[in-house]
Amino acid sequence: MAHLLLRHRDIPGLNNIEVYKQNGGFRALEKAVTTMQPKQVMEEVKASGLRGRGGAGFPTGIKWSFLPDTIWPHYVVCNADESEPGTFKDREIMEGNPYQFLEGVALACYAVGATEGYIYIRGEYYPIAKQIEACIAEMEKQGYLGDKLFGTATSIRLKTHLGAGAYICGEETALLESLEGKRGQPRLRPPFPAVVGLYGKPTVINNVETLTNLPFIVEHGAPAFREFGTEKSPGVKIFSLSGNVERPGNYELPLGTTFRELIFTHGGGIPNGRKLRAIMPAGASSSIIRVDETNFDKVMDTPMDYENVQSVGSLLGSASVIVIDDSHTMDWVIKKTIDFFQHESCGKCTPCRDGNYWMKHLTTRIHAGKASAADVKLLDSVAAQVYGKCLCALGDFSTMAVRSAIERFPEDFAKVTGKS
Amino acid sequence: MLAEKYPREIQAIFAKYPVKRSAVMPLLYLAQREEGYIKKESMQEIADMLELDVTEVAAIVGFYTMYHDEKAGKYRMQVCTDLPCALRGADLFLESLCENLGIRVGETTPDGLITLEEVKCLGGCHRAPLFQIQESDTVTFHENMTVEKTMELVEALRKTVNT
């Protein structure tokens, strides 16, 4: 099947504007700007059932419709701060297929009546940001961005903003704070960004992959988009596959593809004759799915979409599937995830800031084999007290791997606390 | 003074945003261009430009990991050791880099060339082990790395600096 998002894999040189144009580039933008009202674009995206690809899975068209028509200007902000451990999909889109992505950003601007869009790119993607800036300049030169697009009164301008190394800035209100020149710390909600966003104005924040879907939806219509994926999770998704697999990488597949197809057919299975022991389908923020002989087929045949991954005790999130083989134990895995979250906690909410500090001490001690069973209980209790008590989801995310590991892999903790 | 050195860049940065304060991050990168870290004078100058207190600017420098307020080696070699990379041997890779470079994480080679750092996810999990090199205000990725390839790179960098 031809790719819809990773089209550069089928069409070499697609990051050149001429090649992009020869392959239908900017047809959707021209169609929208010259023949459709902004509301019609919004309705088409609503009808497509497109859901946010950054992790939360919220319907994109509905998100847009929350912007009030009484307050102006509106802003579109693209979240290109991809930094969940295990996620590397937005990067490939921006590197390989930048014009389809930028056309998507422009379409979002048109749909919500924004004349300015910002693309917030993580600082580590510096060379990618330079390329995106060059692409924007090229589009301006050729009249696909700027004033009087396609001879109409529509103006759309896009600008990049480079982050500087903070996972929290992928959280949308922290991202806005950062763009406003402050420390990236989440805001209290409500008000939601759709009403009070960038510079206090109504703002739409969408992920790179989400926006890259828009040209197809606008050009071919919602029914064509719905031919892929499932009823509730339409479309294709880029699965970032990492960890103990033969062929890690990005795989664009319809939502609802099974774990078996991703990990074994595309990923080539587990190397070195090892066995699959655990899966984290949403990166470091996942509850850990235990895989053993009792549930192997059930997990493997689970369709990866927003609903079904829950049935095996986790979430799809941004579909960053980390595969863990049986040479690893979960006391080590959660030490790794907590190292990450403790470092990335922005420090604003006490349960997350202090909770992660204590969880780091406990996971380090447990992994070193210097802990007792009571320490494991304490760790679980600290995690339980962080959960649901913070302004943003980072606090919750930090507890997912910890609590599921303790519950689902008791033998790993019995071993390190000397009670096997 | 940044204003004397980079007048056009500064003008372009301010033109990007309707609110002055948003310029703080790009201005900090500019301040880092020369020596790879941000001096107190530059923070003060940026604060003055944006009508902020210097403490607010320093708080931003401290918050984001890619800004530095202390001098380090010419190249900051930043190795990711998060879970997906660690599953593919990143911890061992970092350990043997330490041995080969003769320094510990956080230290700089005696010739001032390389500062070795451990960082969080870089978005290259499928090409681990990997690191980025932060130099001046730029970043480059080095993926699917081995210790041998890394040491060759270090030698190449050493030659560029010495010529």
Coordinates of C-alpha atoms in Angstrom, one line a residue:
Chain A
M1 CA 0.0 0.0 0.0
A2 CA 1.3 3.5 -0.9
H3 CA 2.0 5.7 2.1
L4 CA -0.3 8.6 3.0
L5 CA 2.1 10.3 5.4
L6 CA 5.5 8.8 4.8
R7 CA 5.1 9.5 1.0
H8 CA 8.8 10.2 0.7
R9 CA 9.4 6.5 1.0
D10 CA 7.5 6.0 -2.3
I11 CA 8.5 9.2 -4.0
P12 CA 12.2 10.1 -3.8
G13 CA 13.1 13.7 -3.4
L14 CA 9.7 14.7 -2.0
N15 CA 11.4 17.3 0.2
N16 CA 12.0 19.3 -3.0
I17 CA 9.1 21.7 -3.7
E18 CA 9.1 20.9 -7.4
V19 CA 8.8 17.2 -6.8
Y20 CA 6.1 17.8 -4.3
K21 CA 4.1 19.9 -6.8
Q22 CA 4.5 17.3 -9.5
N23 CA 2.9 14.8 -7.1
G24 CA -0.2 16.7 -6.3
G25 CA 1.3 19.1 -3.8
F26 CA -0.7 22.2 -2.7
R27 CA -3.8 21.0 -4.6
A28 CA -5.7 20.7 -1.2
L29 CA -4.6 24.1 -0.1
E30 CA -5.7 25.6 -3.4
K31 CA -9.0 23.8 -3.3
A32 CA -9.7 25.0 0.2
V33 CA -8.7 28.6 -0.3
T34 CA -10.4 29.0 -3.6
T35 CA -13.5 26.9 -3.4
M36 CA -14.3 26.2 0.3
Q37 CA -15.4 28.3 3.2
P38 CA -13.2 27.8 6.4
K39 CA -16.3 26.2 8.1
Q40 CA -16.5 23.7 5.2
V41 CA -12.9 22.6 5.8
M42 CA -13.6 22.2 9.5
E43 CA -16.7 20.1 8.8
E44 CA -14.8 17.9 6.4
V45 CA -12.1 17.2 9.0
K46 CA -14.9 16.6 11.6
A47 CA -16.5 14.1 9.3
S48 CA -13.2 12.4 8.7
G49 CA -13.0 11.4 12.3
L50 CA -9.3 12.4 12.5
R51 CA -8.1 12.1 16.0
G52 CA -5.0 13.9 17.5
R53 CA -1.9 11.9 16.8
G54 CA 0.2 13.4 19.6
G55 CA -1.1 11.0 22.2
A56 CA -4.5 12.1 23.6
G57 CA -6.5 11.1 20.5
F58 CA -8.9 14.0 20.7
P59 CA -11.0 14.6 17.5
T60 CA -9.2 17.3 15.6
G61 CA -12.3 19.0 14.0
I62 CA -14.1 19.2 17.3
K63 CA -11.0 20.7 18.9
W64 CA -11.0 23.4 16.2
S65 CA -14.7 24.1 16.7
F66 CA -14.1 25.3 20.3
L67 CA -12.5 28.5 19.0
P68 CA -14.9 31.4 19.7
D69 CA -15.8 33.6 16.7
T70 CA -16.0 36.6 18.9
I71 CA -12.3 36.9 19.9
W72 CA -9.5 37.6 17.4
P73 CA -6.9 36.9 16.2
H74 CA -6.8 33.1 16.2
Y75 CA -3.5 31.3 16.3
V76 CA -2.5 27.8 15.1
V77 CA 0.5 26.3 16.9
C78 CA 2.0 23.1 15.7
N79 CA 3.5 20.9 18.4
A80 CA 6.7 19.6 16.9
D81 CA 8.3 19.0 20.3
E82 CA 8.3 15.3 19.9
S83 CA 10.2 14.0 23.0
E84 CA 8.4 10.9 24.4
P85 CA 11.0 8.2 24.8
G86 CA 10.3 5.8 21.9
T87 CA 8.8 8.4 19.6
F88 CA 10.5 9.5 16.4
K89 CA 7.8 9.8 13.8
D90 CA 7.3 13.6 13.5
R91 CA 11.0 13.9 12.8
E92 CA 10.7 11.6 9.8
I93 CA 7.7 13.5 8.4
M94 CA 9.5 16.9 8.7
E95 CA 12.7 15.5 7.2
G96 CA 11.2 13.5 4.4
N97 CA 7.8 15.1 3.6
P98 CA 8.0 18.7 4.9
Y99 CA 5.8 20.3 2.3
Q100 CA 2.8 18.0 3.0
F101 CA 3.2 18.8 6.7
L102 CA 3.4 22.6 6.0
E103 CA 0.4 22.4 3.7
G104 CA -1.4 20.8 6.6
V105 CA -0.4 23.6 8.9
A106 CA -1.7 26.1 6.3
L107 CA -5.0 24.2 6.0
A108 CA -5.5 24.3 9.7
C109 CA -4.8 28.1 9.7
Y110 CA -7.4 28.6 7.0
A111 CA -10.0 26.4 8.7
V112 CA -9.8 28.4 11.9
G113 CA -9.2 31.8 10.3
A114 CA -5.7 32.2 11.6
T115 CA -3.2 34.3 9.7
E116 CA -0.3 33.3 11.8
G117 CA 1.0 29.9 12.7
Y118 CA 3.9 28.9 14.9
I119 CA 5.7 25.6 14.6
Y120 CA 7.4 24.7 17.9
I121 CA 10.2 22.4 17.2
R122 CA 12.3 20.8 19.9
G123 CA 15.8 22.2 20.1
E124 CA 17.5 18.9 19.4
Y125 CA 15.9 18.9 16.0
Y126 CA 18.0 22.0 15.0
P127 CA 18.9 20.8 11.5
I128 CA 15.2 19.9 10.8
A129 CA 14.1 23.4 12.0
K130 CA 16.6 24.9 9.5
Q131 CA 15.1 22.8 6.7
I132 CA 11.6 23.7 7.7
E133 CA 12.5 27.4 7.6
A134 CA 14.0 26.9 4.1
C135 CA 10.8 25.2 3.0
I136 CA 8.7 28.0 4.4
A137 CA 10.8 30.5 2.5
E138 CA 10.4 28.5 -0.7
M139 CA 6.6 28.4 -0.2
E140 CA 6.5 32.1 0.3
K141 CA 8.5 32.7 -2.8
Q142 CA 6.1 30.6 -4.9
G143 CA 3.0 32.1 -3.4
Y144 CA 1.8 29.2 -1.2
L145 CA 2.3 31.2 1.9
G146 CA 2.1 35.0 2.5
D147 CA -0.6 37.4 1.3
K148 CA -3.3 37.0 -1.3
L149 CA -3.0 33.2 -1.6
F150 CA -4.1 31.9 -5.0
G151 CA -5.4 35.5 -5.8
T152 CA -7.8 35.6 -2.8
A153 CA -7.7 37.8 0.2
T154 CA -6.4 35.0 2.4
S155 CA -3.1 35.5 4.2
I156 CA -1.2 32.8 6.1
R157 CA 2.3 33.2 7.6
L158 CA 4.2 30.4 9.3
K159 CA 7.1 30.8 11.7
T160 CA 9.3 28.3 13.6
H161 CA 10.2 28.5 17.2
L162 CA 13.0 26.4 18.5
G163 CA 12.7 24.7 22.0
A164 CA 15.8 24.1 24.1
G165 CA 15.5 20.7 25.7
A166 CA 12.4 20.2 27.9
Y167 CA 10.0 17.3 27.5
I168 CA 7.3 19.2 29.3
C169 CA 7.0 21.7 26.4
G170 CA 5.2 18.9 24.5
E171 CA 2.4 19.6 26.9
E172 CA 0.3 22.1 25.1
T173 CA 0.0 24.8 27.8
A174 CA 3.7 24.5 28.7
L175 CA 4.4 24.9 25.0
L176 CA 2.5 28.1 24.9
E177 CA 4.3 29.4 28.0
S178 CA 7.6 28.6 26.3
L179 CA 6.6 30.3 23.1
E180 CA 5.7 33.4 25.1
G181 CA 9.3 33.4 26.5
K182 CA 8.7 31.9 29.9
R183 CA 9.8 28.7 31.6
G184 CA 7.7 25.8 30.1
Q185 CA 5.4 25.1 32.9
P186 CA 1.7 24.0 32.4
R187 CA -1.2 26.4 32.9
L188 CA -4.2 25.7 35.0
R189 CA -7.2 24.8 32.9
P190 CA -9.9 26.1 32.3
P191 CA -9.5 28.3 30.5
F192 CA -8.5 26.0 27.7
P193 CA -6.1 27.2 24.9
A194 CA -9.0 27.2 22.4
V195 CA -10.3 30.2 24.3
V196 CA -7.3 31.7 26.1
G197 CA -4.2 30.4 24.3
L198 CA -1.1 32.0 22.8
Y199 CA -0.9 35.7 23.9
G200 CA -4.3 35.2 25.5
K201 CA -6.0 34.5 22.2
P202 CA -7.9 31.5 20.9
T203 CA -5.4 28.9 19.8
V204 CA -5.4 25.5 18.1
I205 CA -2.5 23.2 19.0
N206 CA -2.0 20.2 16.8
N207 CA 0.7 17.6 16.4
V208 CA 2.8 17.3 13.3
E209 CA 1.4 13.9 12.2
T210 CA -2.2 15.1 12.8
L211 CA -1.6 18.1 10.5
T212 CA 0.1 16.0 7.8
N213 CA -3.2 14.1 7.4
L214 CA -5.1 17.3 6.4
P215 CA -4.1 17.6 2.7
F216 CA -5.4 14.1 2.0
I217 CA -8.7 14.7 3.8
V218 CA -9.3 18.1 2.1
E219 CA -8.4 16.8 -1.4
H220 CA -10.1 13.5 -1.3
G221 CA -12.8 14.0 1.3
A222 CA -13.7 12.4 4.6
P223 CA -15.1 9.1 3.1
A224 CA -11.7 8.3 1.4
F225 CA -9.9 8.9 4.7
R226 CA -12.3 6.6 6.5
E227 CA -11.4 3.7 4.2
F228 CA -8.4 3.2 6.4
G229 CA -8.4 2.3 10.0
T230 CA -11.5 1.5 12.2
E231 CA -14.9 3.1 12.7
K232 CA -13.8 4.9 15.9
S233 CA -10.1 5.3 15.0
P234 CA -10.1 6.1 11.3
G235 CA -7.0 6.6 9.2
V236 CA -3.4 5.4 9.2
K237 CA -1.0 5.9 12.1
I238 CA 2.8 6.0 12.2
F239 CA 4.0 3.4 14.7
S240 CA 7.5 4.1 16.1
L241 CA 8.9 0.7 16.9
S242 CA 11.9 0.5 19.2
G243 CA 13.7 -1.7 21.7
N244 CA 14.4 -5.4 21.3
V245 CA 13.2 -5.9 17.7
E246 CA 15.1 -6.9 14.6
R247 CA 14.0 -3.9 12.5
P248 CA 13.2 -0.9 14.6
G249 CA 11.8 2.1 12.8
N250 CA 8.6 3.9 11.7
Y251 CA 5.8 1.9 10.2
E252 CA 2.8 3.6 8.7
L253 CA -0.1 1.2 9.1
P254 CA -3.9 1.5 9.5
L255 CA -5.1 2.0 13.0
G256 CA -6.3 -1.3 14.3
T257 CA -3.2 -3.2 13.0
T258 CA -2.4 -5.9 15.5
F259 CA 0.7 -6.0 17.7
R260 CA 1.7 -9.3 16.0
E261 CA 1.8 -7.7 12.6
L262 CA 3.8 -4.7 13.8
I263 CA 6.3 -6.5 16.0
F264 CA 6.7 -9.8 14.0
T265 CA 5.8 -9.1 10.4
H266 CA 7.2 -5.6 10.1
G267 CA 9.6 -5.5 13.0
G268 CA 11.0 -9.0 12.2
G269 CA 10.5 -10.3 15.8
I270 CA 12.8 -10.5 18.8
P271 CA 16.5 -10.8 18.1
N272 CA 19.0 -13.3 19.6
G273 CA 16.5 -16.0 20.1
R274 CA 15.0 -14.1 23.0
K275 CA 11.3 -14.1 24.0
L276 CA 9.0 -11.1 24.1
R277 CA 8.4 -10.2 27.8
A278 CA 6.7 -6.8 27.8
I279 CA 5.4 -4.0 25.6
M280 CA 5.1 -0.3 26.3
P281 CA 2.8 0.9 23.5
A282 CA 2.9 4.6 24.4
G283 CA 6.5 5.1 25.2
A284 CA 7.8 5.7 28.7
S285 CA 4.4 6.9 29.7
S286 CA 2.8 3.5 29.2
S287 CA 1.4 1.0 31.5
I288 CA 3.5 -2.1 30.8
I289 CA 1.8 -4.9 29.1
R290 CA 3.0 -8.3 30.3
V291 CA 3.4 -10.9 27.6
D292 CA 3.7 -14.6 28.6
E293 CA 2.5 -18.0 27.5
T294 CA -0.9 -17.4 29.1
N295 CA -1.8 -14.3 27.1
F296 CA 0.6 -14.3 24.1
D297 CA -2.0 -14.7 21.4
K298 CA -4.5 -12.4 23.1
V299 CA -2.0 -9.6 23.2
M300 CA -0.6 -10.3 19.8
D301 CA -4.0 -10.3 18.2
T302 CA -5.1 -7.0 19.9
P303 CA -5.7 -4.3 17.3
M304 CA -3.7 -1.2 18.0
D305 CA -6.3 1.6 18.1
Y306 CA -7.4 4.0 20.7
E307 CA -10.0 1.7 22.2
N308 CA -8.6 -1.8 22.0
V309 CA -5.2 -1.2 23.5
Q310 CA -7.1 -0.4 26.7
S311 CA -8.4 -4.0 26.8
V312 CA -4.9 -5.3 27.5
G313 CA -4.3 -2.7 30.2
S314 CA -2.5 0.1 28.5
L315 CA -3.1 3.0 26.1
L316 CA -2.1 3.7 22.5
G317 CA -0.9 7.2 23.1
S318 CA 1.5 8.4 20.4
A319 CA 2.0 4.7 19.3
S320 CA 5.6 4.6 20.3
V321 CA 5.9 0.8 20.8
I322 CA 8.8 -0.2 23.0
V323 CA 9.5 -3.9 22.9
I324 CA 11.3 -5.5 25.9
D325 CA 12.7 -9.0 25.8
D326 CA 13.2 -11.6 28.6
S327 CA 16.7 -10.5 29.3
H328 CA 15.4 -7.5 31.2
T329 CA 13.6 -7.1 34.5
M330 CA 11.0 -4.5 35.4
D331 CA 12.9 -3.1 38.4
W332 CA 15.4 -1.9 35.8
V333 CA 12.8 -0.7 33.3
I334 CA 11.0 1.5 35.9
K335 CA 14.3 2.9 37.1
K336 CA 14.9 4.0 33.6
T337 CA 11.5 5.6 33.2
I338 CA 11.7 7.3 36.5
D339 CA 15.1 8.7 35.7
F340 CA 13.5 10.3 32.8
F341 CA 10.4 11.7 34.5
Q342 CA 12.3 12.9 37.5
H343 CA 14.6 14.9 35.2
E344 CA 11.7 16.2 33.1
S345 CA 9.3 17.2 35.8
C346 CA 9.0 20.9 35.5
G347 CA 8.7 21.4 39.2
K348 CA 5.5 23.3 39.3
C349 CA 3.3 20.8 41.1
T350 CA 4.5 19.3 44.4
P351 CA 3.2 15.8 43.9
C352 CA 5.1 15.4 40.6
R353 CA 8.3 17.2 41.6
D354 CA 8.7 15.5 45.0
G355 CA 7.0 12.3 44.1
N356 CA 9.4 11.7 41.3
Y357 CA 12.3 12.6 43.5
W358 CA 11.3 9.9 46.0
M359 CA 10.4 7.4 43.2
K360 CA 13.9 7.9 41.8
H361 CA 15.5 7.1 45.2
L362 CA 13.3 4.0 45.6
T363 CA 13.7 2.6 42.1
T364 CA 17.4 3.1 42.3
R365 CA 17.6 1.3 45.7
I366 CA 15.3 -1.5 44.5
H367 CA 17.2 -2.0 41.3
A368 CA 20.5 -2.1 43.3
G369 CA 19.1 -5.0 45.4
K370 CA 19.3 -2.9 48.5
A371 CA 15.6 -2.6 49.3
S372 CA 13.0 -4.5 51.2
A373 CA 9.5 -5.5 50.3
A374 CA 8.3 -2.5 52.3
D375 CA 10.2 -0.3 49.9
V376 CA 8.3 -1.7 46.9
K377 CA 5.0 -1.0 48.8
L378 CA 6.2 2.5 49.5
L379 CA 7.1 3.1 45.9
D380 CA 3.6 1.9 44.9
S381 CA 2.1 4.2 47.4
V382 CA 4.1 7.2 46.4
A383 CA 3.1 6.6 42.7
A384 CA -0.6 6.3 43.8
Q385 CA -0.3 9.7 45.6
V386 CA 1.2 11.4 42.5
Y387 CA -1.6 10.2 40.2
G388 CA -4.4 12.6 39.5
K389 CA -3.0 15.4 41.6
C390 CA -1.1 17.5 39.1
L391 CA -1.9 20.3 36.6
C392 CA -0.8 18.2 33.6
A393 CA -0.4 14.6 32.6
L394 CA 3.3 14.3 33.3
G395 CA 2.7 13.4 36.9
D396 CA 0.3 10.7 35.9
F397 CA 2.5 9.4 33.1
S398 CA 5.4 8.9 35.6
T399 CA 3.4 6.5 37.6
M400 CA 2.1 4.3 34.8
A401 CA 5.1 2.0 34.3
V402 CA 5.8 1.9 38.0
R403 CA 2.4 0.8 39.2
S404 CA 1.8 -1.7 36.3
A405 CA 5.3 -3.2 36.8
I406 CA 4.8 -3.8 40.5
E407 CA 1.3 -5.3 39.9
R408 CA 2.1 -7.4 36.8
F409 CA 5.7 -8.5 37.4
P410 CA 5.7 -9.3 41.1
E411 CA 8.5 -11.9 40.7
D412 CA 10.9 -9.2 39.5
F413 CA 10.5 -7.3 42.7
A414 CA 10.5 -10.3 44.9
K415 CA 13.8 -11.2 43.4
V416 CA 15.5 -7.9 44.1
T417 CA 14.1 -7.6 47.6
G418 CA 15.3 -11.1 48.4
K419 CA 11.9 -12.6 48.8
S420 CA 11.6 -14.9 45.9
Chain B
M1 CA 27.7 43.2 23.1
L2 CA 25.1 41.2 21.2
A3 CA 23.4 44.2 19.8
E4 CA 26.6 45.4 18.1
K5 CA 27.6 41.9 16.9
Y6 CA 24.3 40.6 15.5
P7 CA 22.1 43.6 14.7
R8 CA 20.4 41.9 11.7
E9 CA 19.7 38.6 13.5
I10 CA 18.3 40.4 16.5
Q11 CA 16.0 42.5 14.2
A12 CA 14.8 39.3 12.5
I13 CA 14.1 37.6 15.8
F14 CA 12.0 40.5 17.1
A15 CA 10.0 40.6 13.8
K16 CA 8.9 37.0 14.4
Y17 CA 6.7 37.8 17.4
P18 CA 4.0 40.3 18.4
V19 CA 5.2 40.2 22.0
K20 CA 8.9 41.1 22.8
R21 CA 9.3 38.5 25.5
S22 CA 8.9 35.6 23.0
A23 CA 12.3 36.6 21.6
V24 CA 14.1 35.4 24.8
M25 CA 14.8 31.8 23.6
P26 CA 16.3 32.7 20.1
L27 CA 18.3 35.5 21.7
L28 CA 19.7 33.1 24.2
Y29 CA 20.8 30.8 21.4
L30 CA 22.4 33.8 19.8
A31 CA 24.3 34.5 23.0
Q32 CA 25.5 30.9 23.1
R33 CA 26.9 31.1 19.6
E34 CA 30.3 32.5 20.4
E35 CA 31.6 30.4 23.2
G36 CA 29.0 27.7 23.7
Y37 CA 27.7 29.1 26.9
I38 CA 25.8 32.2 28.0
K39 CA 27.7 34.8 30.0
K40 CA 26.2 36.9 32.8
E41 CA 26.7 40.1 30.6
S42 CA 24.6 38.5 27.8
M43 CA 21.8 37.6 30.2
Q44 CA 21.8 41.2 31.4
E45 CA 21.8 42.6 27.9
I46 CA 18.9 40.3 26.9
A47 CA 17.0 41.3 30.0
D48 CA 17.5 44.9 29.2
M49 CA 16.3 44.4 25.6
L50 CA 13.2 42.6 26.8
E51 CA 12.5 44.8 29.8
L52 CA 12.8 41.8 32.1
D53 CA 14.7 41.3 35.3
V54 CA 18.0 39.4 34.8
T55 CA 16.7 36.8 37.2
E56 CA 13.9 36.0 34.9
V57 CA 16.3 35.4 32.0
A58 CA 18.6 33.3 34.3
A59 CA 15.6 31.2 35.3
I60 CA 15.0 30.4 31.7
V61 CA 18.6 29.5 31.1
G62 CA 18.4 27.2 34.1
F63 CA 15.1 25.6 33.0
Y64 CA 16.1 24.4 29.6
T65 CA 18.8 21.8 29.3
M66 CA 20.3 23.1 26.0
Y67 CA 21.3 26.4 27.5
H68 CA 24.5 26.5 29.5
D69 CA 25.9 29.1 31.9
E70 CA 29.3 27.5 32.2
K71 CA 32.1 27.0 29.8
A72 CA 32.7 23.4 28.7
G73 CA 34.6 21.7 25.9
K74 CA 34.3 23.0 22.4
Y75 CA 31.9 20.1 21.6
R76 CA 29.3 18.8 24.0
M77 CA 28.8 15.1 23.2
Q78 CA 25.4 14.2 24.5
V79 CA 24.6 10.5 24.7
C80 CA 21.0 9.4 25.1
T81 CA 20.6 6.6 27.7
D82 CA 16.8 6.5 28.0
L83 CA 14.9 3.2 28.0
P84 CA 14.7 2.5 24.2
C85 CA 18.4 3.4 23.7
A86 CA 19.4 1.4 26.8
L87 CA 17.5 -1.7 25.4
R88 CA 20.0 -1.4 22.5
G89 CA 23.1 -1.0 24.6
A90 CA 23.4 2.7 25.2
D91 CA 24.6 2.3 28.8
L92 CA 27.5 0.1 27.8
F93 CA 28.2 2.4 24.9
L94 CA 28.5 5.4 27.2
E95 CA 30.6 3.4 29.6
S96 CA 33.2 2.5 27.0
L97 CA 33.2 6.0 25.6
C98 CA 34.2 7.1 29.1
E99 CA 37.0 4.6 29.1
N100 CA 38.2 5.6 25.6
L101 CA 38.1 9.3 26.3
G102 CA 39.5 8.9 29.7
I103 CA 36.9 11.0 31.4
R104 CA 33.7 10.5 33.3
V105 CA 30.2 11.8 32.4
G106 CA 30.2 15.5 32.9
E107 CA 33.9 15.9 32.5
T108 CA 35.9 17.5 29.6
T109 CA 38.9 16.0 27.9
P110 CA 42.2 17.7 29.0
D111 CA 42.6 19.4 25.6
G112 CA 39.2 21.1 26.0
L113 CA 37.7 19.4 23.0
I114 CA 34.9 17.1 24.2
T115 CA 32.6 17.4 27.2
L116 CA 30.7 14.1 27.7
E117 CA 27.1 14.4 28.8
E118 CA 24.2 12.0 29.4
V119 CA 20.9 13.3 28.1
K120 CA 17.3 12.3 27.8
C121 CA 15.5 11.1 24.7
L122 CA 16.8 12.6 21.5
G123 CA 14.2 11.1 19.2
G124 CA 16.5 8.6 17.5
C125 CA 15.5 5.4 19.4
H126 CA 15.5 3.2 16.3
R127 CA 19.1 4.2 15.6
A128 CA 20.7 3.7 19.0
P129 CA 23.3 4.1 20.2
L130 CA 23.3 7.8 19.3
F131 CA 24.4 11.1 20.5
Q132 CA 24.1 14.7 19.5
I133 CA 26.9 17.2 19.4
Q134 CA 26.1 20.6 20.6
E135 CA 28.5 23.2 19.4
S136 CA 28.0 27.0 19.4
D137 CA 24.3 27.4 18.6
T138 CA 24.1 24.2 16.4
V139 CA 23.3 20.6 16.9
T140 CA 24.2 17.5 14.8
F141 CA 23.0 14.0 15.3
H142 CA 25.3 10.9 15.1
E143 CA 23.3 7.7 14.9
N144 CA 23.9 4.0 14.8
M145 CA 27.2 4.7 16.5
T146 CA 29.9 2.4 17.7
V147 CA 32.8 3.3 20.0
E148 CA 35.2 2.9 17.1
K149 CA 33.2 5.3 14.8
T150 CA 32.9 7.7 17.7
M151 CA 36.6 7.8 18.4
E152 CA 37.3 8.4 14.7
L153 CA 34.9 11.3 14.8
V154 CA 36.7 12.7 17.9
E155 CA 40.0 12.5 16.1
A156 CA 38.5 14.2 13.0
L157 CA 37.2 17.0 15.3
R158 CA 40.5 17.3 17.0
K159 CA 42.2 17.8 13.6
T160 CA 39.7 20.5 12.6
V161 CA 40.4 22.4 15.8
N162 CA 44.2 22.1 15.5
T163 CA 44.4 23.3 11.9

